[in-house]
Amino acid sequence: MSESIKRAMKISQLAKVTNVASKTIRYYEDIGLLPTAYRNDNGYREYSASDVERLVFIRRCRELKIPLEQIKTLIAVQLDQKSSCQEVDTLIEQQLDKVRKTIAELTLLEQTLHTLATSCPNDRVGDCQILKNLQQEKIS
Amino acid sequence: MSESIKRAMKISQLAKVTNVASKTIRYYEDIGLLPTAYRNDNGYREYSASDVERLVFIRRCRELKIPLEQIKTLIAVQLDQKSSCQEVDTLIEQQLDKVRKTIAELTLLEQTLHTLATSCPNDRVGDCQILKNLQQEKIS
DNA sequence: ACTTGACCTTACTGTTACAGGAAGGTTTAT
DNA sequence: ATAAACCTTCCTGTAACAGTAAGGTCAAGT
């Protein structure tokens, strides 16, 4: 009775231990990211330890901004013991590339916005250098 | 006759000179970012030089990732000659802040992904360190 | 006159990863 | 008995468009 091993828990329990909203858990089941949950007599979903593991895995992937579709792939690879983890490598590399590209883009953007933000010493809209700059094709 | 000043142009012309898709132009009109276009006899939209200016302004703002709702605000300020450009300043500053925060987040993400990407020397999924790491609450 | 191709129109669907809310059933505590 | 706190499904909304369908228009060529 004093055991902390939960053999079955309801959705809000799972939500709490994994830090994923109940709403999101149902959504993941809808799109097939989580297996169809077992239902008890009253129709409530019931979860076990393996669901916790799976969901923590998904949450970690989401923290890394890995799209749900790719998480599906990762789970499939994971379940297929005879597959190589080359696919996992590649996927993570691609994700890293994407993040780096986005950082590069945003860094340029930051420059432009900074230039823009410091370009207007005026007070009246008619003279606003920011607005004038935005009217040009490129910011000089 | 040899004047290059277009008094009227159709949507695909406007699209070409501003580098904004026709589809997008119609969408902007739908949501009230562009004024309701004048229609000629056959029901086609007709545009003039001021529409070009407006649309270039919007496109520049979008390049800076300013949300459409905020672009609406900028245009309103712009049209109200008695307003101060303080609001413009603030908006650009906020946008800059947002970009900087995103860069900071993505830089952390990059670190984590890099650590993860280089963590697995194995070939078989069963031993894959990446997958094991993703199963943990935090990556060590 | 007729057809072909390049335009134009509206309207509906799909994208991503959920969040909010309605309407109703169940369980638990007082 | 009743109220709080759960659970369920289903529908809508988000941001900023892109794709597609179904149909009208216009200019050029045969």
mmCIF file of C-alpha atoms (C1' of nucleotides) in Angstrom:
data_model
loop_
_atom_site.group_PDB
_atom_site.id
_atom_site.type_symbol
_atom_site.label_atom_id
_atom_site.label_comp_id
_atom_site.label_asym_id
_atom_site.label_seq_id
_atom_site.Cartn_x
_atom_site.Cartn_y
_atom_site.Cartn_z
ATOM 1 C CA MET A 1 0.000 0.000 0.000
ATOM 2 C CA SER A 2 2.929 2.266 0.665
ATOM 3 C CA GLU A 3 4.420 1.411 -2.713
ATOM 4 C CA SER A 4 4.987 4.334 -5.017
ATOM 5 C CA ILE A 5 4.792 2.103 -8.066
ATOM 6 C CA LYS A 6 1.564 3.054 -9.752
ATOM 7 C CA ARG A 7 0.152 0.191 -11.731
ATOM 8 C CA ALA A 8 -2.605 2.347 -13.099
ATOM 9 C CA MET A 9 -3.229 6.026 -13.190
ATOM 10 C CA LYS A 10 -5.691 8.348 -14.728
ATOM 11 C CA ILE A 11 -4.863 10.970 -17.281
ATOM 12 C CA SER A 12 -4.349 13.831 -14.851
ATOM 13 C CA GLN A 13 -1.889 11.713 -12.874
ATOM 14 C CA LEU A 14 0.078 10.970 -16.008
ATOM 15 C CA ALA A 15 -0.096 14.634 -16.869
ATOM 16 C CA LYS A 16 1.356 15.565 -13.520
ATOM 17 C CA VAL A 17 4.261 13.121 -13.450
ATOM 18 C CA THR A 18 5.276 13.820 -17.046
ATOM 19 C CA ASN A 19 4.496 17.513 -17.044
ATOM 20 C CA VAL A 20 2.414 17.214 -20.187
ATOM 21 C CA ALA A 21 -1.150 18.564 -20.220
ATOM 22 C CA SER A 22 -4.039 16.071 -20.285
ATOM 23 C CA LYS A 23 -5.295 17.808 -23.370
ATOM 24 C CA THR A 24 -1.983 17.198 -25.077
ATOM 25 C CA ILE A 25 -1.949 13.545 -24.037
ATOM 26 C CA ARG A 26 -5.329 12.984 -25.667
ATOM 27 C CA TYR A 27 -4.110 14.806 -28.741
ATOM 28 C CA TYR A 28 -1.044 12.569 -28.971
ATOM 29 C CA GLU A 29 -3.283 9.541 -28.799
ATOM 30 C CA ASP A 30 -5.520 10.981 -31.530
ATOM 31 C CA ILE A 31 -2.645 11.388 -33.939
ATOM 32 C CA GLY A 32 -1.146 8.006 -33.097
ATOM 33 C CA LEU A 33 1.911 9.213 -31.243
ATOM 34 C CA LEU A 34 0.707 7.383 -28.157
ATOM 35 C CA PRO A 35 -0.960 3.967 -28.435
ATOM 36 C CA THR A 36 -4.706 3.775 -27.910
ATOM 37 C CA ALA A 37 -5.151 3.940 -24.167
ATOM 38 C CA TYR A 38 -6.748 1.166 -22.161
ATOM 39 C CA ARG A 39 -10.128 2.165 -20.802
ATOM 40 C CA ASN A 40 -11.531 0.994 -17.508
ATOM 41 C CA ASP A 41 -15.210 0.340 -16.764
ATOM 42 C CA ASN A 42 -16.286 3.933 -16.656
ATOM 43 C CA GLY A 43 -14.542 4.757 -19.903
ATOM 44 C CA TYR A 44 -11.642 6.620 -18.323
ATOM 45 C CA ARG A 45 -8.183 6.148 -19.783
ATOM 46 C CA GLU A 46 -5.738 4.192 -17.680
ATOM 47 C CA TYR A 47 -1.970 4.420 -17.906
ATOM 48 C CA SER A 48 1.052 2.519 -16.674
ATOM 49 C CA ALA A 49 4.766 3.029 -16.196
ATOM 50 C CA SER A 50 5.592 2.401 -19.841
ATOM 51 C CA ASP A 51 3.293 5.234 -20.826
ATOM 52 C CA VAL A 52 5.232 7.504 -18.517
ATOM 53 C CA GLU A 53 8.474 6.550 -20.223
ATOM 54 C CA ARG A 54 7.087 7.054 -23.665
ATOM 55 C CA LEU A 55 5.610 10.407 -22.806
ATOM 56 C CA VAL A 56 8.768 11.673 -21.137
ATOM 57 C CA PHE A 57 10.634 10.710 -24.285
ATOM 58 C CA ILE A 58 8.193 12.687 -26.384
ATOM 59 C CA ARG A 59 8.386 15.675 -24.079
ATOM 60 C CA ARG A 60 12.169 15.674 -24.236
ATOM 61 C CA CYS A 61 12.026 15.594 -28.015
ATOM 62 C CA ARG A 62 9.571 18.458 -28.044
ATOM 63 C CA GLU A 63 11.878 20.472 -25.845
ATOM 64 C CA LEU A 64 14.399 20.011 -28.620
ATOM 65 C CA LYS A 65 11.765 21.281 -31.046
ATOM 66 C CA ILE A 66 11.649 18.004 -32.915
ATOM 67 C CA PRO A 67 8.378 17.901 -34.910
ATOM 68 C CA LEU A 68 5.786 15.320 -33.897
ATOM 69 C CA GLU A 69 6.114 13.501 -37.206
ATOM 70 C CA GLN A 70 9.802 12.958 -36.622
ATOM 71 C CA ILE A 71 9.187 11.834 -33.074
ATOM 72 C CA LYS A 72 6.968 9.157 -34.571
ATOM 73 C CA THR A 73 9.933 8.030 -36.632
ATOM 74 C CA LEU A 74 12.214 7.996 -33.611
ATOM 75 C CA ILE A 75 9.776 5.843 -31.681
ATOM 76 C CA ALA A 76 9.445 3.434 -34.576
ATOM 77 C CA VAL A 77 13.219 3.099 -34.817
ATOM 78 C CA GLN A 78 13.409 2.616 -31.090
ATOM 79 C CA LEU A 79 10.924 -0.213 -31.163
ATOM 80 C CA ASP A 80 12.651 -1.959 -34.016
ATOM 81 C CA GLN A 81 15.660 -3.521 -32.324
ATOM 82 C CA LYS A 82 17.244 -4.655 -35.568
ATOM 83 C CA SER A 83 17.478 -1.149 -37.013
ATOM 84 C CA SER A 84 20.644 0.885 -36.864
ATOM 85 C CA CYS A 85 20.719 4.122 -34.971
ATOM 86 C CA GLN A 86 22.070 5.844 -38.045
ATOM 87 C CA GLU A 87 18.622 7.213 -38.626
ATOM 88 C CA VAL A 88 18.556 8.707 -35.162
ATOM 89 C CA ASP A 89 21.928 10.323 -35.750
ATOM 90 C CA THR A 90 20.801 11.836 -39.014
ATOM 91 C CA LEU A 91 17.609 13.167 -37.567
ATOM 92 C CA ILE A 92 19.368 14.864 -34.700
ATOM 93 C CA GLU A 93 21.965 16.292 -37.071
ATOM 94 C CA GLN A 94 19.254 17.722 -39.282
ATOM 95 C CA GLN A 95 17.574 19.230 -36.283
ATOM 96 C CA LEU A 96 20.868 20.785 -35.253
ATOM 97 C CA ASP A 97 21.314 22.190 -38.754
ATOM 98 C CA LYS A 98 17.879 23.708 -38.716
ATOM 99 C CA VAL A 99 18.484 25.331 -35.365
ATOM 100 C CA ARG A 100 21.804 26.751 -36.541
ATOM 101 C CA LYS A 101 20.264 28.155 -39.693
ATOM 102 C CA THR A 102 17.504 29.774 -37.715
ATOM 103 C CA ILE A 103 20.029 31.306 -35.346
ATOM 104 C CA ALA A 104 21.958 32.713 -38.294
ATOM 105 C CA GLU A 105 18.812 34.226 -39.778
ATOM 106 C CA LEU A 106 17.734 35.714 -36.501
ATOM 107 C CA THR A 107 21.164 37.191 -35.937
ATOM 108 C CA LEU A 108 20.882 39.108 -39.185
ATOM 109 C CA LEU A 109 17.402 40.139 -38.195
ATOM 110 C CA GLU A 110 18.697 41.363 -34.863
ATOM 111 C CA GLN A 111 21.231 43.572 -36.617
ATOM 112 C CA THR A 112 18.626 45.110 -38.845
ATOM 113 C CA LEU A 113 16.209 45.708 -36.018
ATOM 114 C CA HIS A 114 18.931 47.246 -33.905
ATOM 115 C CA THR A 115 19.930 49.600 -36.695
ATOM 116 C CA LEU A 116 16.313 50.478 -37.171
ATOM 117 C CA ALA A 117 15.630 50.992 -33.477
ATOM 118 C CA THR A 118 18.434 53.497 -33.133
ATOM 119 C CA SER A 119 17.751 55.331 -36.364
ATOM 120 C CA CYS A 120 15.075 57.741 -35.206
ATOM 121 C CA PRO A 121 15.911 60.742 -33.017
ATOM 122 C CA ASN A 122 12.661 62.450 -33.834
ATOM 123 C CA ASP A 123 9.369 62.629 -32.109
ATOM 124 C CA ARG A 124 6.837 63.355 -34.779
ATOM 125 C CA VAL A 125 5.604 60.610 -37.038
ATOM 126 C CA GLY A 126 6.097 62.754 -40.091
ATOM 127 C CA ASP A 127 9.850 62.744 -39.571
ATOM 128 C CA CYS A 128 10.148 59.228 -38.139
ATOM 129 C CA GLN A 129 13.213 57.655 -39.620
ATOM 130 C CA ILE A 130 12.077 54.191 -38.677
ATOM 131 C CA LEU A 131 8.966 54.484 -40.777
ATOM 132 C CA LYS A 132 10.958 55.975 -43.627
ATOM 133 C CA ASN A 133 13.384 53.102 -43.483
ATOM 134 C CA LEU A 134 10.581 50.609 -43.539
ATOM 135 C CA GLN A 135 9.324 52.194 -46.714
ATOM 136 C CA GLN A 136 12.565 51.443 -48.531
ATOM 137 C CA GLU A 137 13.352 48.227 -50.268
ATOM 138 C CA LYS A 138 16.406 47.695 -48.110
ATOM 139 C CA ILE A 139 17.625 49.270 -44.926
ATOM 140 C CA SER A 140 20.813 51.231 -45.430
ATOM 141 C CA MET B 1 2.580 57.381 -73.507
ATOM 142 C CA SER B 2 6.181 56.601 -72.770
ATOM 143 C CA GLU B 3 5.639 57.312 -69.080
ATOM 144 C CA SER B 4 6.449 54.459 -66.783
ATOM 145 C CA ILE B 5 4.026 55.715 -64.165
ATOM 146 C CA LYS B 6 1.364 53.055 -63.908
ATOM 147 C CA ARG B 7 -1.960 54.539 -63.006
ATOM 148 C CA ALA B 8 -3.573 51.162 -62.770
ATOM 149 C CA MET B 9 -2.365 47.617 -62.573
ATOM 150 C CA LYS B 10 -3.845 44.241 -61.965
ATOM 151 C CA ILE B 11 -3.033 42.027 -59.056
ATOM 152 C CA SER B 12 -0.299 40.001 -60.742
ATOM 153 C CA GLN B 13 1.477 43.222 -61.721
ATOM 154 C CA LEU B 14 1.362 44.423 -58.143
ATOM 155 C CA ALA B 15 2.561 41.008 -57.052
ATOM 156 C CA LYS B 16 5.523 41.224 -59.374
ATOM 157 C CA VAL B 17 6.710 44.722 -58.473
ATOM 158 C CA THR B 18 6.330 44.174 -54.723
ATOM 159 C CA ASN B 19 7.413 40.577 -54.656
ATOM 160 C CA VAL B 20 4.333 39.524 -52.726
ATOM 161 C CA ALA B 21 2.158 36.688 -54.037
ATOM 162 C CA SER B 22 -1.287 37.551 -55.447
ATOM 163 C CA LYS B 23 -2.772 35.134 -52.998
ATOM 164 C CA THR B 24 -1.157 36.999 -50.144
ATOM 165 C CA ILE B 25 -2.367 40.345 -51.447
ATOM 166 C CA ARG B 26 -5.960 39.105 -51.451
ATOM 167 C CA TYR B 27 -5.445 37.723 -47.979
ATOM 168 C CA TYR B 28 -4.163 41.064 -46.727
ATOM 169 C CA GLU B 29 -7.239 42.726 -48.116
ATOM 170 C CA ASP B 30 -9.474 40.134 -46.453
ATOM 171 C CA ILE B 31 -8.044 40.825 -43.030
ATOM 172 C CA GLY B 32 -8.075 44.585 -43.524
ATOM 173 C CA LEU B 33 -4.354 45.141 -43.791
ATOM 174 C CA LEU B 34 -4.850 46.549 -47.269
ATOM 175 C CA PRO B 35 -7.851 48.752 -48.074
ATOM 176 C CA THR B 36 -10.653 47.256 -50.126
ATOM 177 C CA ALA B 37 -9.369 47.315 -53.664
ATOM 178 C CA TYR B 38 -11.069 49.244 -56.422
ATOM 179 C CA ARG B 39 -12.701 46.950 -58.961
ATOM 180 C CA ASN B 40 -12.990 47.715 -62.642
ATOM 181 C CA ASP B 41 -15.856 46.671 -64.894
ATOM 182 C CA ASN B 42 -14.987 43.023 -65.083
ATOM 183 C CA GLY B 43 -14.585 42.738 -61.327
ATOM 184 C CA TYR B 44 -10.814 42.590 -61.366
ATOM 185 C CA ARG B 45 -8.912 44.458 -58.659
ATOM 186 C CA GLU B 46 -7.027 47.557 -59.760
ATOM 187 C CA TYR B 47 -4.061 49.050 -57.967
ATOM 188 C CA SER B 48 -2.042 52.250 -58.012
ATOM 189 C CA ALA B 49 1.324 53.564 -56.847
ATOM 190 C CA SER B 50 0.159 54.089 -53.271
ATOM 191 C CA ASP B 51 -0.756 50.436 -53.042
ATOM 192 C CA VAL B 52 2.772 49.575 -54.091
ATOM 193 C CA GLU B 53 4.173 51.724 -51.291
ATOM 194 C CA ARG B 54 1.883 50.256 -48.717
ATOM 195 C CA LEU B 55 2.620 46.717 -49.742
ATOM 196 C CA VAL B 56 6.366 47.228 -49.803
ATOM 197 C CA PHE B 57 6.094 48.596 -46.282
ATOM 198 C CA ILE B 58 4.206 45.506 -45.195
ATOM 199 C CA ARG B 59 6.661 43.211 -46.882
ATOM 200 C CA ARG B 60 9.593 44.918 -45.171
ATOM 201 C CA CYS B 61 7.856 44.530 -41.818
ATOM 202 C CA ARG B 62 7.228 40.850 -42.517
ATOM 203 C CA GLU B 63 10.894 40.377 -43.323
ATOM 204 C CA LEU B 64 11.499 41.650 -39.814
ATOM 205 C CA LYS B 65 8.984 39.047 -38.572
ATOM 206 C CA ILE B 66 6.630 41.687 -37.290
ATOM 207 C CA PRO B 67 3.182 40.064 -36.876
ATOM 208 C CA LEU B 68 0.395 41.263 -39.153
ATOM 209 C CA GLU B 69 -1.573 42.658 -36.223
ATOM 210 C CA GLN B 70 1.317 44.894 -35.261
ATOM 211 C CA ILE B 71 1.796 45.992 -38.835
ATOM 212 C CA LYS B 72 -1.793 47.170 -38.702
ATOM 213 C CA THR B 73 -0.854 49.311 -35.729
ATOM 214 C CA LEU B 74 2.185 50.720 -37.503
ATOM 215 C CA ILE B 75 0.093 51.708 -40.487
ATOM 216 C CA ALA B 76 -2.478 53.369 -38.276
ATOM 217 C CA VAL B 77 0.225 55.379 -36.522
ATOM 218 C CA GLN B 78 1.708 56.270 -39.850
ATOM 219 C CA LEU B 79 -1.573 57.646 -41.128
ATOM 220 C CA ASP B 80 -2.207 59.679 -38.007
ATOM 221 C CA GLN B 81 0.168 62.589 -38.472
ATOM 222 C CA LYS B 82 -0.471 63.981 -35.006
ATOM 223 C CA SER B 83 0.727 60.853 -33.218
ATOM 224 C CA SER B 84 4.216 60.532 -31.811
ATOM 225 C CA CYS B 85 6.541 57.907 -33.152
ATOM 226 C CA GLN B 86 7.104 56.683 -29.635
ATOM 227 C CA GLU B 87 4.776 53.827 -30.398
ATOM 228 C CA VAL B 88 6.845 52.836 -33.385
ATOM 229 C CA ASP B 89 9.997 52.901 -31.278
ATOM 230 C CA THR B 90 8.425 50.700 -28.639
ATOM 231 C CA LEU B 91 7.139 48.211 -31.137
ATOM 232 C CA ILE B 92 10.509 47.821 -32.807
ATOM 233 C CA GLU B 93 12.194 47.507 -29.418
ATOM 234 C CA GLN B 94 9.793 44.765 -28.410
ATOM 235 C CA GLN B 95 10.416 42.968 -31.650
ATOM 236 C CA LEU B 96 14.148 43.218 -31.030
ATOM 237 C CA ASP B 97 13.680 41.822 -27.527
ATOM 238 C CA LYS B 98 11.686 38.911 -28.843
ATOM 239 C CA VAL B 99 14.308 38.098 -31.433
ATOM 240 C CA ARG B 100 17.064 38.242 -28.841
ATOM 241 C CA LYS B 101 15.184 35.960 -26.485
ATOM 242 C CA THR B 102 14.578 33.477 -29.262
ATOM 243 C CA ILE B 103 18.247 33.521 -30.187
ATOM 244 C CA ALA B 104 19.166 32.846 -26.562
ATOM 245 C CA GLU B 105 16.765 29.903 -26.379
ATOM 246 C CA LEU B 106 17.965 28.458 -29.639
ATOM 247 C CA THR B 107 21.568 28.775 -28.559
ATOM 248 C CA LEU B 108 20.852 26.611 -25.529
ATOM 249 C CA LEU B 109 19.016 24.213 -27.788
ATOM 250 C CA GLU B 110 21.980 24.091 -30.111
ATOM 251 C CA GLN B 111 24.249 23.119 -27.228
ATOM 252 C CA THR B 112 21.966 20.329 -26.132
ATOM 253 C CA LEU B 113 21.540 18.994 -29.645
ATOM 254 C CA HIS B 114 25.256 19.109 -30.235
ATOM 255 C CA THR B 115 25.954 17.189 -27.044
ATOM 256 C CA LEU B 116 23.314 14.698 -28.055
ATOM 257 C CA ALA B 117 24.569 14.346 -31.616
ATOM 258 C CA THR B 118 28.067 13.460 -30.465
ATOM 259 C CA SER B 119 27.004 11.174 -27.645
ATOM 260 C CA CYS B 120 26.499 7.965 -29.558
ATOM 261 C CA PRO B 121 29.434 5.923 -30.870
ATOM 262 C CA ASN B 122 27.317 2.823 -31.337
ATOM 263 C CA ASP B 123 25.546 1.365 -34.227
ATOM 264 C CA ARG B 124 22.780 -0.724 -32.794
ATOM 265 C CA VAL B 125 19.605 0.899 -31.572
ATOM 266 C CA GLY B 126 19.699 -1.104 -28.389
ATOM 267 C CA ASP B 127 22.839 0.686 -27.300
ATOM 268 C CA CYS B 128 22.071 4.067 -28.823
ATOM 269 C CA GLN B 129 23.152 6.694 -26.367
ATOM 270 C CA ILE B 130 21.062 9.349 -28.067
ATOM 271 C CA LEU B 131 17.881 7.424 -27.453
ATOM 272 C CA LYS B 132 18.924 6.723 -23.890
ATOM 273 C CA ASN B 133 19.580 10.374 -23.301
ATOM 274 C CA LEU B 134 16.209 11.288 -24.693
ATOM 275 C CA GLN B 135 14.628 8.962 -22.179
ATOM 276 C CA GLN B 136 16.064 10.905 -19.279
ATOM 277 C CA GLU B 137 14.474 13.943 -17.709
ATOM 278 C CA LYS B 138 17.517 16.027 -18.441
ATOM 279 C CA ILE B 139 20.541 15.545 -20.628
ATOM 280 C CA SER B 140 23.724 15.234 -18.633
ATOM 281 C "C1'" DA C 1 -16.359 31.984 -85.023
ATOM 282 C "C1'" DC C 2 -13.793 29.166 -82.124
ATOM 283 C "C1'" DT C 3 -10.426 27.620 -79.206
ATOM 284 C "C1'" DT C 4 -6.425 27.958 -76.301
ATOM 285 C "C1'" DG C 5 -3.855 29.866 -72.671
ATOM 286 C "C1'" DA C 6 -3.196 33.168 -69.333
ATOM 287 C "C1'" DC C 7 -5.236 35.722 -66.455
ATOM 288 C "C1'" DC C 8 -8.966 36.877 -62.807
ATOM 289 C "C1'" DT C 9 -12.704 35.630 -59.158
ATOM 290 C "C1'" DT C 10 -14.579 33.228 -54.696
ATOM 291 C "C1'" DA C 11 -14.609 29.576 -51.485
ATOM 292 C "C1'" DC C 12 -12.978 25.649 -49.134
ATOM 293 C "C1'" DT C 13 -9.230 22.788 -47.149
ATOM 294 C "C1'" DG C 14 -4.687 21.995 -45.028
ATOM 295 C "C1'" DT C 15 -0.684 23.325 -42.390
ATOM 296 C "C1'" DT C 16 1.551 22.789 -36.717
ATOM 297 C "C1'" DA C 17 0.717 21.671 -32.094
ATOM 298 C "C1'" DC C 18 -1.982 22.343 -29.393
ATOM 299 C "C1'" DA C 19 -5.638 25.585 -26.028
ATOM 300 C "C1'" DG C 20 -10.291 26.932 -24.877
ATOM 301 C "C1'" DG C 21 -14.816 25.866 -24.163
ATOM 302 C "C1'" DA C 22 -19.379 23.544 -24.456
ATOM 303 C "C1'" DA C 23 -22.202 19.751 -22.960
ATOM 304 C "C1'" DG C 24 -22.582 15.968 -20.393
ATOM 305 C "C1'" DG C 25 -21.211 11.648 -17.464
ATOM 306 C "C1'" DT C 26 -18.601 9.911 -12.979
ATOM 307 C "C1'" DT C 27 -16.511 9.909 -8.609
ATOM 308 C "C1'" DT C 28 -15.364 11.615 -4.250
ATOM 309 C "C1'" DA C 29 -15.887 14.366 -0.248
ATOM 310 C "C1'" DT C 30 -18.709 16.756 2.843
ATOM 311 C "C1'" DA D 1 -27.995 15.257 -1.328
ATOM 312 C "C1'" DT D 2 -25.093 18.079 -3.407
ATOM 313 C "C1'" DA D 3 -21.045 20.261 -4.858
ATOM 314 C "C1'" DA D 4 -16.279 19.969 -6.348
ATOM 315 C "C1'" DA D 5 -13.292 17.789 -9.130
ATOM 316 C "C1'" DC D 6 -12.602 14.737 -12.196
ATOM 317 C "C1'" DC D 7 -13.494 12.382 -16.876
ATOM 318 C "C1'" DT D 8 -15.472 12.093 -21.856
ATOM 319 C "C1'" DT D 9 -16.189 13.793 -26.957
ATOM 320 C "C1'" DC D 10 -16.628 17.357 -30.224
ATOM 321 C "C1'" DC D 11 -16.072 21.876 -32.159
ATOM 322 C "C1'" DT D 12 -13.630 26.190 -32.707
ATOM 323 C "C1'" DG D 13 -9.512 29.187 -32.882
ATOM 324 C "C1'" DT D 14 -4.619 30.198 -33.460
ATOM 325 C "C1'" DA D 15 -0.639 32.600 -37.678
ATOM 326 C "C1'" DA D 16 0.041 33.433 -42.136
ATOM 327 C "C1'" DC D 17 -0.576 31.910 -45.685
ATOM 328 C "C1'" DA D 18 -0.512 27.768 -49.880
ATOM 329 C "C1'" DG D 19 -3.095 24.519 -52.624
ATOM 330 C "C1'" DT D 20 -6.965 23.405 -55.217
ATOM 331 C "C1'" DA D 21 -11.533 23.488 -57.289
ATOM 332 C "C1'" DA D 22 -14.903 25.636 -60.124
ATOM 333 C "C1'" DG D 23 -15.844 29.114 -62.893
ATOM 334 C "C1'" DG D 24 -15.629 33.960 -65.364
ATOM 335 C "C1'" DT D 25 -12.701 37.112 -68.666
ATOM 336 C "C1'" DC D 26 -9.581 38.564 -72.162
ATOM 337 C "C1'" DA D 27 -6.317 38.648 -76.031
ATOM 338 C "C1'" DA D 28 -4.239 36.053 -79.687
ATOM 339 C "C1'" DG D 29 -4.093 32.748 -83.175
ATOM 340 C "C1'" DT D 30 -6.420 29.580 -86.580
#
